[in-house]
Structure formats: C-alpha cells, structure tokens
C-alpha cells in the first residue's frame, strides 16, 4: 500500500514546489532552527522530530510538520506518509538509546482534546513496564468513561 501511495502522490497530491510553507513567527514549532526551542532528533523535507520540552518519559518526542498546520486532518496523504516514515526512523533511534518495551502515539487534535500549541505535533512516547501503575486503557484514559475495570 505504501508503494501505491508513493506512486500516486508523486503525480497527484504533492504540493507544488512553488507553494510556500506557512510560517508563524510566534509559534515554537515554526522556529525549528532555534536550538533553544527545538532539540531535533531527526528530520526529513516535510517534518522534524523534536524532543518534547516537558517529556512524559525519557525520549518523548514530537513529529512536527514544517508547514504550519493545526490539525492532523489538515495534512495531505503525502504528508501523512512522510510523518509516518520519519516516526519509524525516530523510533529506531529511540530504541537504540532508551530501549523501550512499547510506545504511546497520540495527537491532541483540538482544544477539547488537550491541544496546547496550535501547530500539529504527534507525540511518540517510549514506554516501559511499571512506568505507570496501571497502563490498561492507554490513551483512552484521557476521556471520561475509561475505567478498564468496567470493560470486563
């Protein structure tokens, strides 16, 4: 499927090179080149992976589009694929340094979901057994009615 998406995007959905990337000067993520704001792990043409400034666990990073977009749903299919490819590269680097047993991947897409910076960022959080008392339910615990004991 990835091959199909790559072939299709080269011809149909890639943003024309003449289309500028929107940059907002007061946005931390739009200042990717400032190492005092963004410690970059790895990058590609459309995204960069930066260490979270307030990590939930050691190695917690964010996959951030260079183009200023607010919602995951603002990405085109080519950008989604590019984000995924970079996430896998970042995961490989995190595996080598932090030896996680699992990952939590998440997007707070909207203020009601907890988004605090109005620029899309996809969290990739290394996880280990015992890093929380009861990990059952994972990201579902961010919402009401998410008691894993009630699911039995």
Short mmCIF file of C-alpha atoms in Angstrom, two decimals:
data_model
loop_
_atom_site.label_atom_id
_atom_site.label_comp_id
_atom_site.label_asym_id
_atom_site.label_seq_id
_atom_site.Cartn_x
_atom_site.Cartn_y
_atom_site.Cartn_z
CA UNK A 1 0.00 0.00 0.00
CA UNK A 2 2.84 2.40 0.79
CA UNK A 3 4.25 1.87 -2.70
CA UNK A 4 0.84 2.69 -4.16
CA UNK A 5 0.59 5.86 -2.07
CA UNK A 6 4.11 6.90 -3.03
CA UNK A 7 3.45 6.39 -6.75
CA UNK A 8 0.11 8.17 -6.64
CA UNK A 9 1.43 11.12 -4.67
CA UNK A 10 4.35 11.83 -6.92
CA UNK A 11 1.85 12.68 -9.62
CA UNK A 12 -1.40 13.77 -7.99
CA UNK A 13 -1.19 15.18 -4.48
CA UNK A 14 2.26 16.54 -3.77
CA UNK A 15 2.26 20.25 -3.00
CA UNK A 16 3.78 22.20 -5.90
CA UNK A 17 7.33 23.40 -5.13
CA UNK A 18 6.18 26.99 -5.64
CA UNK A 19 3.63 26.78 -2.82
CA UNK A 20 5.22 28.43 0.24
CA UNK A 21 5.30 26.80 3.63
CA UNK A 22 3.30 28.90 6.07
CA UNK A 23 5.42 30.09 8.99
CA UNK A 24 4.13 31.80 12.12
CA UNK A 25 6.86 33.67 13.99
CA UNK A 26 5.23 33.33 17.41
CA UNK A 27 4.89 29.53 17.07
CA UNK A 28 7.61 27.47 18.78
CA UNK A 29 7.36 24.74 16.15
CA UNK A 30 7.73 27.24 13.29
CA UNK A 31 11.14 28.09 14.73
CA UNK A 32 12.66 24.68 14.08
CA UNK A 33 16.13 26.15 13.51
CA UNK A 34 16.31 27.64 17.04
CA UNK A 35 18.05 25.01 19.22
CA UNK A 36 16.98 26.83 22.38
CA UNK A 37 13.37 25.98 21.46
CA UNK A 38 13.70 22.74 19.49
CA UNK A 39 16.14 19.91 20.11
CA UNK A 40 15.84 17.94 16.87
CA UNK A 41 16.44 14.19 16.82
CA UNK A 42 15.99 13.66 13.06
CA UNK A 43 14.17 15.22 10.14
CA UNK A 44 13.07 14.97 6.54
CA UNK A 45 11.88 17.52 3.99
CA UNK A 46 8.38 17.92 5.45
CA UNK A 47 8.73 17.06 9.17
CA UNK A 48 11.13 17.13 12.07
CA UNK A 49 11.24 15.03 15.23
CA UNK A 50 11.98 17.13 18.32
CA UNK A 51 12.36 16.21 21.96
CA UNK A 52 9.34 17.32 23.99
CA UNK A 53 10.21 20.21 26.33
CA UNK A 54 8.14 18.60 29.10
CA UNK A 55 8.61 14.87 28.46
CA UNK A 56 6.18 12.33 29.85
CA UNK A 57 9.04 9.78 29.77
CA UNK A 58 12.70 9.96 28.75
CA UNK A 59 12.91 10.04 24.95
CA UNK A 60 9.43 11.56 24.48
CA UNK A 61 9.47 13.25 21.06
CA UNK A 62 7.05 15.01 18.76
CA UNK A 63 6.78 14.64 15.00
CA UNK A 64 6.12 18.17 13.71
CA UNK A 65 5.27 19.37 10.19
CA UNK A 66 7.45 22.18 8.88
CA UNK A 67 4.32 23.67 7.33
CA UNK A 68 2.19 25.44 9.93
CA UNK A 69 -0.95 23.31 10.18
CA UNK A 70 -3.16 22.98 13.23
CA UNK A 71 -4.95 19.67 12.75
CA UNK A 72 -3.79 16.21 11.71
CA UNK A 73 -6.69 16.33 9.26
CA UNK A 74 -5.08 19.33 7.52
CA UNK A 75 -2.31 17.06 6.21
CA UNK A 76 -2.50 15.67 2.71
CA UNK A 77 -1.78 11.98 2.10
CA UNK A 78 1.82 12.65 1.07
CA UNK A 79 2.43 14.48 4.36
CA UNK A 80 0.86 11.67 6.38
CA UNK A 81 3.20 9.20 4.71
CA UNK A 82 6.19 11.47 5.31
CA UNK A 83 5.26 11.80 9.00
CA UNK A 84 4.98 8.03 9.31
CA UNK A 85 8.34 7.42 7.66
CA UNK A 86 10.01 9.91 10.00
CA UNK A 87 8.24 8.40 13.02
CA UNK A 88 9.69 4.99 12.17
CA UNK A 89 13.18 6.49 11.80
CA UNK A 90 12.80 8.28 15.15
CA UNK A 91 11.53 5.09 16.76
CA UNK A 92 14.65 3.24 15.60
CA UNK A 93 16.86 5.95 17.14
CA UNK A 94 14.89 5.90 20.40
CA UNK A 95 15.09 2.09 20.52
CA UNK A 96 18.90 2.32 20.41
CA UNK A 97 19.13 4.84 23.26
CA UNK A 98 16.15 4.21 25.58
CA UNK A 99 15.31 0.50 24.98
CA UNK A 100 11.54 0.97 25.38
CA UNK A 101 9.22 -2.01 25.66
CA UNK A 102 6.37 -0.17 23.93
CA UNK A 103 5.25 3.23 22.63
CA UNK A 104 2.28 5.50 23.05
CA UNK A 105 1.48 7.52 19.93
CA UNK A 106 -1.00 10.35 20.15
CA UNK A 107 -2.34 13.63 18.82
CA UNK A 108 -4.32 16.13 20.86
CA UNK A 109 -6.37 17.34 17.89
CA UNK A 110 -8.30 20.34 19.17
CA UNK A 111 -8.55 22.34 22.40
CA UNK A 112 -11.16 19.95 23.82
CA UNK A 113 -8.66 17.11 23.29
CA UNK A 114 -5.97 18.99 25.22
CA UNK A 115 -4.02 20.69 22.45
CA UNK A 116 -1.95 23.49 23.99
CA UNK A 117 0.06 24.61 20.92
CA UNK A 118 -1.86 25.41 17.75
CA UNK A 119 0.55 23.58 15.44
CA UNK A 120 0.15 19.89 14.80
CA UNK A 121 2.55 17.63 16.71
CA UNK A 122 2.35 13.86 17.00
CA UNK A 123 3.63 12.54 20.32
CA UNK A 124 5.81 9.43 20.33
CA UNK A 125 6.39 8.37 23.93
CA UNK A 126 8.68 5.46 24.85
CA UNK A 127 7.03 3.21 27.45
CA UNK A 128 8.31 0.67 29.95
CA UNK A 129 6.56 -1.84 32.19
CA UNK A 130 5.96 -0.12 35.52
CA UNK A 131 6.24 3.49 34.27
CA UNK A 132 2.63 3.92 35.47
CA UNK A 133 0.75 1.78 37.99
CA UNK A 134 -1.89 0.53 35.57
CA UNK A 135 -1.38 1.21 31.84
CA UNK A 136 -4.60 -0.58 30.79
CA UNK A 137 -6.68 1.63 28.57
CA UNK A 138 -3.70 3.69 27.42
CA UNK A 139 -4.76 6.92 25.78
CA UNK A 140 -8.43 6.13 26.43
CA UNK A 141 -7.79 7.34 29.97
CA UNK A 142 -7.70 10.88 28.64
CA UNK A 143 -11.50 10.78 28.36
CA UNK A 144 -14.40 10.04 30.72
CA UNK A 145 -15.82 6.51 30.97
CA UNK A 146 -12.43 4.92 30.56
CA UNK A 147 -12.17 2.71 33.65
CA UNK A 148 -10.53 -0.52 32.44
CA UNK A 149 -12.15 -2.46 35.30
CA UNK A 150 -15.58 -1.67 33.79
CA UNK A 151 -14.65 -3.30 30.47
CA UNK A 152 -14.80 -6.87 31.78
#
